[in-house]
Coordinates of C-alpha atoms and ligand atoms in Angstrom, one line a residue:
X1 CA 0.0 0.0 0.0
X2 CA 0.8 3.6 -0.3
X3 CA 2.1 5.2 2.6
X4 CA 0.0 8.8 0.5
X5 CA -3.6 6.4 0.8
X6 CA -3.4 8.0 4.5
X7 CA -3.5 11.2 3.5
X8 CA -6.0 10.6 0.7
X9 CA -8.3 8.5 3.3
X10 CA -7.8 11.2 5.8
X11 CA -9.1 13.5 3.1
X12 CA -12.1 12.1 2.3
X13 CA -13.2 10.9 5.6
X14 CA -12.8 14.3 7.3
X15 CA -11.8 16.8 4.3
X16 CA -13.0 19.5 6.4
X17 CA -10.9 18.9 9.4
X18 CA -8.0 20.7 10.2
X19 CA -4.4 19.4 8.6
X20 CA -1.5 21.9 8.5
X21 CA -0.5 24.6 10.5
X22 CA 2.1 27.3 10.5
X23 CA 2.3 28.3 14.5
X24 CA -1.4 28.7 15.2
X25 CA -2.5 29.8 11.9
X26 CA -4.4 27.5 10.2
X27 CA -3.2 27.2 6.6
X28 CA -4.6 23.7 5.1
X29 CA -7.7 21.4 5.9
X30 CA -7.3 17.8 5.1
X31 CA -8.9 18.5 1.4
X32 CA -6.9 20.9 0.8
X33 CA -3.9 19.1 1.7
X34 CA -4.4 16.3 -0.1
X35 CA -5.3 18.5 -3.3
X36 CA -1.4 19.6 -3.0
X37 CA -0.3 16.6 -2.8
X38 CA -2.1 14.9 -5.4
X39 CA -0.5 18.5 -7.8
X40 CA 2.6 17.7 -6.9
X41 CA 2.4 14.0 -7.7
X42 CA 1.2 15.3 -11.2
X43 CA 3.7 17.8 -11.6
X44 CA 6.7 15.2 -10.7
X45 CA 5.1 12.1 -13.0
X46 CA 4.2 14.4 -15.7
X47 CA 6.4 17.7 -15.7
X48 CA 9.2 16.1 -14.6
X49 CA 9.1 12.9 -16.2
X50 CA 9.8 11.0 -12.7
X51 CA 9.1 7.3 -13.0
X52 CA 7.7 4.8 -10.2
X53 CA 10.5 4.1 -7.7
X54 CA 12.6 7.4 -8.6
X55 CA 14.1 9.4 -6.0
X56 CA 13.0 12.7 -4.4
X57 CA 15.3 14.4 -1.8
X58 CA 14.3 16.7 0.3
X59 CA 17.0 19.2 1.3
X60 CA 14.7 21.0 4.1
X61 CA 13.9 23.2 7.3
X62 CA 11.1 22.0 8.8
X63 CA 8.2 24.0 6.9
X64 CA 4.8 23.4 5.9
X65 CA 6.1 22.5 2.5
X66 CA 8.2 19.5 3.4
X67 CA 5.1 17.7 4.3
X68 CA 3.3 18.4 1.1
X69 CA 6.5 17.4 -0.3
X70 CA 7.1 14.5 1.4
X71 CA 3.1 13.2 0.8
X72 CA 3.5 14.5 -2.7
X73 CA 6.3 12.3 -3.9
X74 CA 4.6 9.3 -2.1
X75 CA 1.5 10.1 -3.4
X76 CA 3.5 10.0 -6.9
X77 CA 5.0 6.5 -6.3
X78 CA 8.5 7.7 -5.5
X79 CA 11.2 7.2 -3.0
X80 CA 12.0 10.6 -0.3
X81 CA 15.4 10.8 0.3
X82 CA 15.3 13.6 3.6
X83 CA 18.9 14.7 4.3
X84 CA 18.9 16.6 7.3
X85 CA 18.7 20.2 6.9
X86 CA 21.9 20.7 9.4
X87 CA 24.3 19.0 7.2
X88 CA 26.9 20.1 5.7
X89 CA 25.9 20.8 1.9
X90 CA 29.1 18.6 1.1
X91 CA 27.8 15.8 3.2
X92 CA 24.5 16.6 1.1
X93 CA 26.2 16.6 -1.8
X94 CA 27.4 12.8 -1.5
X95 CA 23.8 11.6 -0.4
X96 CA 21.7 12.8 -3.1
X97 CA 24.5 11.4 -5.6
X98 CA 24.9 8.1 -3.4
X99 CA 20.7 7.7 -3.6
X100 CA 20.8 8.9 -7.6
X101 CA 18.1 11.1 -6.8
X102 CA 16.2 12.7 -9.8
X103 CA 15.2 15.8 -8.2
X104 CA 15.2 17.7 -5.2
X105 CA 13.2 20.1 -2.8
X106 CA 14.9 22.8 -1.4
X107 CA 14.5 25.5 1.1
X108 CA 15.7 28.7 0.2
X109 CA 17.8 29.4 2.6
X110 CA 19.7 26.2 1.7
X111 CA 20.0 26.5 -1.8
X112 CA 23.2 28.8 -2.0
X113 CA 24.9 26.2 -0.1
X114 CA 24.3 23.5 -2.3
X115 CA 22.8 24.1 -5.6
X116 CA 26.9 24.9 -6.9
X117 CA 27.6 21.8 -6.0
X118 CA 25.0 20.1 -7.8
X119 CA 27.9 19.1 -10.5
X120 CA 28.5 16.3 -8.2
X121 CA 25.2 14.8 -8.4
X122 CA 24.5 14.8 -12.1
X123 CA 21.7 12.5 -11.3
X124 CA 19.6 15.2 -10.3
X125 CA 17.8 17.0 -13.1
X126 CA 15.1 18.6 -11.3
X127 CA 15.6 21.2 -8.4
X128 CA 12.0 22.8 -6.6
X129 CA 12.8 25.5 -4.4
X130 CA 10.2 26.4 -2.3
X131 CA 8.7 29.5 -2.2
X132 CA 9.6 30.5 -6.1
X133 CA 7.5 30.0 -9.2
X134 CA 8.8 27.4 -10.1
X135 CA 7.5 25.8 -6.6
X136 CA 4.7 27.3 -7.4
X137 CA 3.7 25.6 -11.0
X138 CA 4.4 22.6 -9.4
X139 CA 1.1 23.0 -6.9
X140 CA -0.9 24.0 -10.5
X141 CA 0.0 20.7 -12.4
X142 CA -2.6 18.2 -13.1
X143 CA -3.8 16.4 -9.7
X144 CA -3.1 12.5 -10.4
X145 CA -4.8 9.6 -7.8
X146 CA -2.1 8.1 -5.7
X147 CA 0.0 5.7 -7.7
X148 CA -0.3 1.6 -7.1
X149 CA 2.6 0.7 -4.4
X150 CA 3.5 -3.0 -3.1
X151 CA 4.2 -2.9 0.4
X152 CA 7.8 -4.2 0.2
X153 CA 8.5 -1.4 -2.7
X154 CA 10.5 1.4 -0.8
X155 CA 9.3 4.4 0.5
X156 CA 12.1 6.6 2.3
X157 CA 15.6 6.1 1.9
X158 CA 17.0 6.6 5.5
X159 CA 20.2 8.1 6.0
X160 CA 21.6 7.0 9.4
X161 CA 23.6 9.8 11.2
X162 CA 26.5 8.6 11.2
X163 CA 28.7 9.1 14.4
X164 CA 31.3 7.2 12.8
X165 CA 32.2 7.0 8.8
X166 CA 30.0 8.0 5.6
X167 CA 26.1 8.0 6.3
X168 CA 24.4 4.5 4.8
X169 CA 21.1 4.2 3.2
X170 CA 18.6 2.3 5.0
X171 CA 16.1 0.9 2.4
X172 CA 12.8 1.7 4.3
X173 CA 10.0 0.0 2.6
X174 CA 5.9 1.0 3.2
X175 CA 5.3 -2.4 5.1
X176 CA 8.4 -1.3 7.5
X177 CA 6.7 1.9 8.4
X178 CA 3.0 0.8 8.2
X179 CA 4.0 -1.7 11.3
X180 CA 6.3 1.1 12.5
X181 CA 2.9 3.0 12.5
X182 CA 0.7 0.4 13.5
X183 CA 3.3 0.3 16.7
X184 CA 2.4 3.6 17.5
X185 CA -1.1 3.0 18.3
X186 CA -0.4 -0.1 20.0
X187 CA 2.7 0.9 22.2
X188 CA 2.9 4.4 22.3
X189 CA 0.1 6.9 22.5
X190 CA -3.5 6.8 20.5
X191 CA -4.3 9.6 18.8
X192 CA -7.4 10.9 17.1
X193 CA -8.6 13.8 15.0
X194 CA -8.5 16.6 18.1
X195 CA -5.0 15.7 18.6
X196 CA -1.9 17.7 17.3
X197 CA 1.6 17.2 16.7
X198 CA 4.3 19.3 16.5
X199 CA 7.7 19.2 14.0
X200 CA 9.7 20.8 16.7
X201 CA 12.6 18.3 15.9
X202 CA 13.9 17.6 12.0
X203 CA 11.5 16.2 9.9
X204 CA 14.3 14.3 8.2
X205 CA 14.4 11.9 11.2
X206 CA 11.3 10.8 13.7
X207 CA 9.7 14.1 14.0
X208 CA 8.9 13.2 10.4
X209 CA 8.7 9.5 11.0
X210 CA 5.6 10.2 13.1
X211 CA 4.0 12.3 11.0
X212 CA 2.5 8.7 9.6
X213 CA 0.1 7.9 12.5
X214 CA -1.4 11.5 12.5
X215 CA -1.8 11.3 8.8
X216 CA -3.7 8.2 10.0
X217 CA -5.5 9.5 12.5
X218 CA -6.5 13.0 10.5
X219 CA -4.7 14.8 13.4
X220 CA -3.0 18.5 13.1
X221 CA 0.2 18.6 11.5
X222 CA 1.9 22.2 13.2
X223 CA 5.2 23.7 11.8
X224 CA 6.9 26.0 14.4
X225 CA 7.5 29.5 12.8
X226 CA 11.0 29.0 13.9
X227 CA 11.2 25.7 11.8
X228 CA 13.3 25.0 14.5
X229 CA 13.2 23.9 18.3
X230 CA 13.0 26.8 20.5
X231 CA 10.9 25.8 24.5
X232 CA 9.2 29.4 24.6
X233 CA 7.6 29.2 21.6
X234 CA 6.4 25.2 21.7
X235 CA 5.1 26.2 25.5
X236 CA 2.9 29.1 23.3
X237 CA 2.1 26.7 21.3
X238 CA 0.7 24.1 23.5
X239 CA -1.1 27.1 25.3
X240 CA -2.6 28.2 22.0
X241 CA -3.6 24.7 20.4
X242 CA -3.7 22.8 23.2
X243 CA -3.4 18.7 23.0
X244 CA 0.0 19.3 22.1
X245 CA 2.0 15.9 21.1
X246 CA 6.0 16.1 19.6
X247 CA 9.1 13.6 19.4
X248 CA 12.2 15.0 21.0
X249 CA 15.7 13.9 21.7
X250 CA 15.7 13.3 25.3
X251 CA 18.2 17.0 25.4
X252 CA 15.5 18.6 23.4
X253 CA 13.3 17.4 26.7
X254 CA 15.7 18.6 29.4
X255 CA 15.6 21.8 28.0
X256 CA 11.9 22.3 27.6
X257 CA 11.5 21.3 30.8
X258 CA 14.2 23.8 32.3
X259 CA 11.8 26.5 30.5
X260 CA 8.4 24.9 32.0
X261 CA 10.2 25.1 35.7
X262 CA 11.8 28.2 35.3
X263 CA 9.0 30.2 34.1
X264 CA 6.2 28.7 35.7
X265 CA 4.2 27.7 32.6
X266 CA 1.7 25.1 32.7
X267 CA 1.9 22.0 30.9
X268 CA -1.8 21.1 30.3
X269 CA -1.7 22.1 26.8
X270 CA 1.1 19.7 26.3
X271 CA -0.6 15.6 25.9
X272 CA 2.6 13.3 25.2
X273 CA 6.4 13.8 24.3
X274 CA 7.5 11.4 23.1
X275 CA 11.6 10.9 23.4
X276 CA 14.1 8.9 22.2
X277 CA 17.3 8.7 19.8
X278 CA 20.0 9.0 22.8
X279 CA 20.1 8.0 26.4
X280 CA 17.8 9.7 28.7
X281 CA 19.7 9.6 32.0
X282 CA 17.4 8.5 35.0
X283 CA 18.0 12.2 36.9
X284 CA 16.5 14.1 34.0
X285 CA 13.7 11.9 33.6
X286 CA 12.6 11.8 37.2
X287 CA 12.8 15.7 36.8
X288 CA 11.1 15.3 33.8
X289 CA 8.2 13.5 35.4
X290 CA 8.1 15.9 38.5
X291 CA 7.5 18.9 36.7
X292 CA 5.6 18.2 33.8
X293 CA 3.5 15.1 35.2
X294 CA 3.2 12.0 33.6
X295 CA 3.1 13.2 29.7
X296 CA 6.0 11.3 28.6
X297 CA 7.0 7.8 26.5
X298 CA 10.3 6.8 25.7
X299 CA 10.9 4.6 22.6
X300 CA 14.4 3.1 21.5
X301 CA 14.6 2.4 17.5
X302 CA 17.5 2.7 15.0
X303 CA 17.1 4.1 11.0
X304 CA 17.5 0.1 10.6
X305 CA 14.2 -0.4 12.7
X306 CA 12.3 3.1 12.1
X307 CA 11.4 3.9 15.6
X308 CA 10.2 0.6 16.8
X309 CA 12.6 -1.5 19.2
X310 CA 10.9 -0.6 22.5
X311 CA 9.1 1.7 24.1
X312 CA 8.5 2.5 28.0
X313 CA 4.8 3.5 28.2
X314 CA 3.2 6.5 29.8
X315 CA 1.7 4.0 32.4
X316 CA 5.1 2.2 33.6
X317 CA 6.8 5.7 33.7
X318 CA 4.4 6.6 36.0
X319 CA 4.0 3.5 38.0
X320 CA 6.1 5.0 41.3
X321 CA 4.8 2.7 43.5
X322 CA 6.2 0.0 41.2
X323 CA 9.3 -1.7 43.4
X324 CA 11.2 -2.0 40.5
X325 CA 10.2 1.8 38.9
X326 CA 13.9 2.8 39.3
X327 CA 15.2 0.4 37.3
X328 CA 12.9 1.0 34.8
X329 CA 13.2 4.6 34.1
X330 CA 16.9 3.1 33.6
X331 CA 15.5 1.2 30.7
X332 CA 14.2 1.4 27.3
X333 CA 11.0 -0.6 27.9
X334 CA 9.6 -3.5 26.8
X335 CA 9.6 -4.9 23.1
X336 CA 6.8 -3.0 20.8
X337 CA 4.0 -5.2 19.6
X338 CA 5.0 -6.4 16.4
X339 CA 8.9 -7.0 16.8
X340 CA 11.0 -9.8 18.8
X341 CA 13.8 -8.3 20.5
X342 CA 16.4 -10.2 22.4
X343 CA 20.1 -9.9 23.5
X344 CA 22.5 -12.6 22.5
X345 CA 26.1 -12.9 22.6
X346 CA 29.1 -12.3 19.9
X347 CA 28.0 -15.9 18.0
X348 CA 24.0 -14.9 18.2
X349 CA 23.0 -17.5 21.0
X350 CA 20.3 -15.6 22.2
X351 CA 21.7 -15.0 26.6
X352 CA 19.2 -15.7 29.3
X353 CA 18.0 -12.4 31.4
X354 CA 20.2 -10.5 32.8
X355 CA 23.0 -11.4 30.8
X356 CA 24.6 -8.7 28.7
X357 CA 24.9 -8.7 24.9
X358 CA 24.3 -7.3 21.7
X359 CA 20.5 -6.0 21.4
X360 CA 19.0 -8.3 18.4
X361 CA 15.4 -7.3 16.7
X362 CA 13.2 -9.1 13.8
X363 CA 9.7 -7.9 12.5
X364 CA 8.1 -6.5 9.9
X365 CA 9.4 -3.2 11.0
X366 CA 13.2 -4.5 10.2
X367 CA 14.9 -3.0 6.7
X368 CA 16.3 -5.5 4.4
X369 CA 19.4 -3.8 3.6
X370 CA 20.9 -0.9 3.2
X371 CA 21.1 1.0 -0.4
X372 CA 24.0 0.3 -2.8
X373 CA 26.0 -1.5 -0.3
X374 CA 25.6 -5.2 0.3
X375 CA 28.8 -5.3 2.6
X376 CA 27.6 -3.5 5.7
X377 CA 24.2 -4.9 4.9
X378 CA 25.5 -8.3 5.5
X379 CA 27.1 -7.3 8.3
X380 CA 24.2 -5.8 10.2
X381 CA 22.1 -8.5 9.2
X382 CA 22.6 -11.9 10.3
X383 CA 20.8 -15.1 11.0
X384 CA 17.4 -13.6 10.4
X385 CA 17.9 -10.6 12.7
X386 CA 19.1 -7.0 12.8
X387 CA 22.4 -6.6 14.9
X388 CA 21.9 -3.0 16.3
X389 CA 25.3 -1.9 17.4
X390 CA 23.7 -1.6 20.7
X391 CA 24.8 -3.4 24.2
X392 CA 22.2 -4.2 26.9
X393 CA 20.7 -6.5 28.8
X394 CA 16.9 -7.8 29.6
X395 CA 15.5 -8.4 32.9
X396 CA 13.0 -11.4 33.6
X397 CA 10.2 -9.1 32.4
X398 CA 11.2 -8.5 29.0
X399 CA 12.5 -4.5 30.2
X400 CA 15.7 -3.9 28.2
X401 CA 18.8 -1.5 29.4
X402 CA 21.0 -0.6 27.3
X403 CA 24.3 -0.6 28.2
X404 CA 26.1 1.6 25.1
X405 CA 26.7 1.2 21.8
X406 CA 29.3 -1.7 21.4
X407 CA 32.0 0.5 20.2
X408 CA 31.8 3.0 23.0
X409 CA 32.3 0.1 26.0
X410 CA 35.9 0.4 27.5
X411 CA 37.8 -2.5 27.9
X412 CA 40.4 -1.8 31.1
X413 CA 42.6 -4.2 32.3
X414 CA 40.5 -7.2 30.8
X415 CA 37.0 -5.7 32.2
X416 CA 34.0 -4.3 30.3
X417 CA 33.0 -0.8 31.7
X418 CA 30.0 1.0 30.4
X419 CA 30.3 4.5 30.4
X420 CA 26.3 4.9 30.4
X421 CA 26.6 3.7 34.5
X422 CA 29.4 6.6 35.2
X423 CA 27.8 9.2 33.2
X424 CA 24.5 8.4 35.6
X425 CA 26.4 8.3 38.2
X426 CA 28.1 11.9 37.6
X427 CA 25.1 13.4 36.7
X428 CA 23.4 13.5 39.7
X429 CA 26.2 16.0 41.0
X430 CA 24.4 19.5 41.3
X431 CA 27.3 21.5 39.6
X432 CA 27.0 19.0 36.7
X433 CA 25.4 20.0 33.5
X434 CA 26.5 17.1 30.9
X435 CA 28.9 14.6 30.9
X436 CA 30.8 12.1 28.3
X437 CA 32.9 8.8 29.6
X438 CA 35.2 7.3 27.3
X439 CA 37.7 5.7 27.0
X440 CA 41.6 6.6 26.2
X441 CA 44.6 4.2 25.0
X442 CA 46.5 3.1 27.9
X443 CA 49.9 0.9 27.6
X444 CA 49.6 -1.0 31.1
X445 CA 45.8 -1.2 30.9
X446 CA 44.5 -1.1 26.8
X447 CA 42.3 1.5 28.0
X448 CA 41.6 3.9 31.2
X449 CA 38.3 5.6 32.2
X450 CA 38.0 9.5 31.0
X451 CA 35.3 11.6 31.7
X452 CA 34.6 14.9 30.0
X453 CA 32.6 17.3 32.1
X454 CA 30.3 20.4 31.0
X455 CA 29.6 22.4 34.7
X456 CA 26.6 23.7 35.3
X457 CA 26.9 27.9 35.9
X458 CA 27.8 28.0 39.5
X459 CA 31.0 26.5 41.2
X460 CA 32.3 24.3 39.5
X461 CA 32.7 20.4 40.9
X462 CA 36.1 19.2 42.0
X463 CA 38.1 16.4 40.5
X464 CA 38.3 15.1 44.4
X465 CA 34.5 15.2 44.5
X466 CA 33.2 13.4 41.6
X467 CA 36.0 10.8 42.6
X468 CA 34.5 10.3 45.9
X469 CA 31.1 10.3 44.4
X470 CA 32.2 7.9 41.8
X471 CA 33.6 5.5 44.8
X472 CA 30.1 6.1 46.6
X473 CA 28.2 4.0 43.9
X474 CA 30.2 1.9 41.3
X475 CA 32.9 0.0 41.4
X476 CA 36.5 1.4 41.8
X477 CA 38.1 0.1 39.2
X478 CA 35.1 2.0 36.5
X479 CA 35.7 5.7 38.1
X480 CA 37.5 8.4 35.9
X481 CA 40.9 8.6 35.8
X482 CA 40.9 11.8 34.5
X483 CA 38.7 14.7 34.4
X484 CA 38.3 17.5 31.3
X485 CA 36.2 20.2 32.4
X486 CA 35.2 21.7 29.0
X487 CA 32.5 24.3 27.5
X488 CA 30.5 21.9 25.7
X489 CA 30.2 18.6 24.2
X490 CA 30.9 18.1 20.6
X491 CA 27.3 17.2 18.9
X492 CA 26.1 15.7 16.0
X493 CA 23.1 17.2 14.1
X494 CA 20.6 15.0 15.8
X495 CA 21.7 16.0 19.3
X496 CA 23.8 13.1 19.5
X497 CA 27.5 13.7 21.8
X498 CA 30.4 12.7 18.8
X499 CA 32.0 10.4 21.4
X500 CA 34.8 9.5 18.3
X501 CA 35.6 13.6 18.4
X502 CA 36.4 13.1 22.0
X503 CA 38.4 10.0 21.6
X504 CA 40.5 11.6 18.6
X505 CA 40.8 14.8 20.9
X506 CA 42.2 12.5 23.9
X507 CA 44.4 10.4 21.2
X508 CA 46.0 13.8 20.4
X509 CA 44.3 15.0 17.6
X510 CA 42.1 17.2 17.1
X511 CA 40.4 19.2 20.5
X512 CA 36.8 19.1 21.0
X513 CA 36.3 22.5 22.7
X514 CA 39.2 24.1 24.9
X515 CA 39.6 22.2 27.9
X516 CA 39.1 24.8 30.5
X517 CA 41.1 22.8 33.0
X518 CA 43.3 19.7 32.1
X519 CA 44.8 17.3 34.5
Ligands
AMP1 P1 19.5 6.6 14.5 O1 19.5 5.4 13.6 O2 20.2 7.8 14.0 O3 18.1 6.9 14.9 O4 20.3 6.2 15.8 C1 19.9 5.0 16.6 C2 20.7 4.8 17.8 O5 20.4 5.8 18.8 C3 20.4 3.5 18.5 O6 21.0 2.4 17.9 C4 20.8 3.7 19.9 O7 22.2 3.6 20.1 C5 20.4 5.2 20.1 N1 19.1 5.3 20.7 C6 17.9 5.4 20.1 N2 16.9 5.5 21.0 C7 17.5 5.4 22.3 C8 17.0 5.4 23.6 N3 15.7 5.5 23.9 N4 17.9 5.3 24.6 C9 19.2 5.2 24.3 N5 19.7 5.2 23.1 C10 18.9 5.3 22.1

């Protein structure tokens, strides 16, 4: 099935019904959507001679546009390639060339970074800037019905983000994000037509993802003026259209929160957030809970597995009472509905609970490869089942923790350390804002504890009290050996701390931020 038939049902179920908004300004009803969307298929078949399975990129700020876009190219039988608007246009450069797109969809304050280097993407024959006429004959081209799509034909070409090495191409098909959708009813939140969500994170990634299960449900689609994530304005928001809903990286979260606290706002307008894509440390989340109430879910997924690994419900986040609620606002949850997860060890023998390993998932939701490269395809998937990258263990009721991703544990003196449990532990220091553990070459031990440290404004900690709060709770041989006290942590575009930046930095090349202190 078409991943567009959502949109087109949605259309003529509740046409009159309220799809796309621009802050609180109403711009589109569900008709009136659809009738964009149906244009643009016409103008891309027809205009632009784009043939069933083709490529579409979408070089874009979160606007209005990139869902008409996005529904638009479906609706037209062809494959969205979203890069994320954040990249470098280099780094954009090589994915619309690696995914041979056909044509693009820009925003205009992107195109002067990349449309020069559209020499190195001669695949791409078609550029639509949005905002310009030629945008605009686009939306006047003949409408065409949505075009006939098998469920395993592909639908978004996912490009991971890449911590480490050139982004890959995860082939995600419409049956992978139907379930993935399907998931979201099930183990997430239900939604229905007075329900709204908000693209306060990049449309390229899950904010975009979940844009599927309100097109299913006829819900409001809202673009922040901003196009960008900014807590005063989403707290308007939720004020102003109330039933507020939004995926967020769990920093994304800490910071709204700070906002909600520090200014006194109420949360009522806000119903779920929805976090996930990096670990959301159990201090934040407990402060989380305290000051916005019990609003939030946290899923764990991977490009390879669009948003659907686990997910800790509303209900269990909120379960206090529950003896073992600390331990699960540790976790990630409990498998979502229609995917096996389990952990197994370095051969694939799935481990019994408890046991740590390498997080394993299989389902409907699972991609079948990545795009034009069979190697690391093969590599990731293995005796029927996605290898995630991803270390943790399950307990005796199915809740996974994960430990870190494989290539981040540190092996000292023969022993597995996870920096996740250090990071936790440092955290809860009040003159600590954020903090990184990894590790650094060591000749007597392979490798030796380091933690990088962002204070909070204030005094900041000593090396001689995080030590002796790092002896308080974990084990001696896992506490830092060194301390960086630094400005910030180096980021990728997702949110995501570069942990390779701060190994390179610590293997002598090249700094992450000026250390402000050094021992
Ligand atoms: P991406 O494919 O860019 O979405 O990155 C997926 C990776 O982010 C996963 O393999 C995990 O390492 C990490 N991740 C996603 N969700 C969570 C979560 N809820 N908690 C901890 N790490 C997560």
């Amino acid at each position: 099935m078409n991943l567009a038939q959502l949109l087109a049902r949605a259309a003529r179920v509740h046409g009159d019904l309220p799809a796309v908004y621009l802050g609180t300004s109403l711009l589109h009803d569900y008709r009136g959507l659809a009738a964009r969307a149906a244009a643009i298929a016409g103008g891309l078949r027809n205009r632009a001679g784009l043939a069933s399975g083709d490529r579409v990129a979408l070089f874009m700020t979160n606007s209005p546009e990139y869902l008409e876009a996005m529904y638009g190219a479906w609706w037209a039988g062809l494959v969205i390639v979203p890069i994320n608007a954040k990249l470098h246009p280099r780094e954009a450069a090589f994915i619309l060339d690696h995914a041979q797109a056909g044509a693009l969809f820009i925003s205009p304050e992107l195109s002067a970074g990349l449309l020069p280097l559209l020499g190195s993407a001669p695949s791409v024959r078609h550029v639509f800037e949005t905002g310009t006429g030629g945008y605009r004959a686009l939306l006047g081209a003949a409408p065409l019905p949505p075009a006939s799509r098998r469920p395993e034909d592909l639908a978004w070409l996912f490009y991971t983000s890449g911590t480490t090495g050139r982004p890959k191409g995860v082939m995600q098909t419409n049956r992978m994000l139907l379930a993935m959708t399907a998931c979201y009813f099930s183990d997430v939140d239900a939604v229905d037509v007075r329900d709204a969500t908000v693209y306060a994170a990049p449309m390229s990634h899950g904010a975009g993802l979940y844009s599927l299960p309100h097109m299913m449900a006829a819900a409001r689609h809202v673009i922040p003026e901003s196009g960008a994530f900014d807590p005063a304005e989403l707290a308007g928001l939720a004020r102003g259209l109330d039933r507020l809903s939004m995926f967020a990286a769990p920093t994304m979260v800490k910071r709204l929160v700070s906002r909600i606290e520090s200014a006194g706002d109420d949360p009522a307008g806000f119903k779920t957030i929805v976090y996930g894509g990096g670990p959301m440390y159990v201090e934040d989340i407990r402060n989380a809970l305290a000051v916005m109430g019990d609003r939030f879910v946290q899923i764990y997924g991977q490009g390879e597995s669009p948003m659907t690994i686990t997910a800790l419900s509303r209900r269990q986040l909120a379960d206090r009472g529950h003896p073992r609620w600390p331990a699960r606002l540790a976790s990630v949850g409990v498998a979502q509905s229609q995917v096996e997860v389990r952990v197994a060890d370095a051969h694939g023998a799935p481990l019994p609970a408890g046991e740590i390993g390498e997080v394993q998932v299989r389902g409907d939701v699972v991609m079948g490869g990545y795009w034009r490269d069979p190697d690391a395809s093969a590599r990731t998937l293995r005796g029927g089942w996605l290898w995630t990258g991803d270390v943790g263990l399950m307990d005796d009721e199915g809740f996974l923790t994960l430990k870190d991703r494989s290539k981040d544990v540190i092996i000292s003196g023969g022993s597995n350390i996870y920096p996740r449990e250090i990071e936790e532990v440092l955290l809860t220091h009040p003159g600590v804002a954020e903090v990184a553990v990894v590790g650094a070459p060591d000749p007597e031990w392979g490798e030796e504890v380091v933690a990088f440290v962002v204070p909070r404004n204030g005094p900041e900690p000593t090396q001689a009290e995080l030590d002796r709060l790092c002896l308080a709770h974990i084990a001696r041989f896992k506490r830092p050996k060194r301390y960086r006290f630094v400005d910030a942590l180096p980021k990728n575009n997702y949110g995501k701390v570069l942990k390779t930046e701060l190994k390179a930095a610590l293997a002598g090349r090249n700094e992450p931020t000026p250390p402000k202190e050094t021992t």
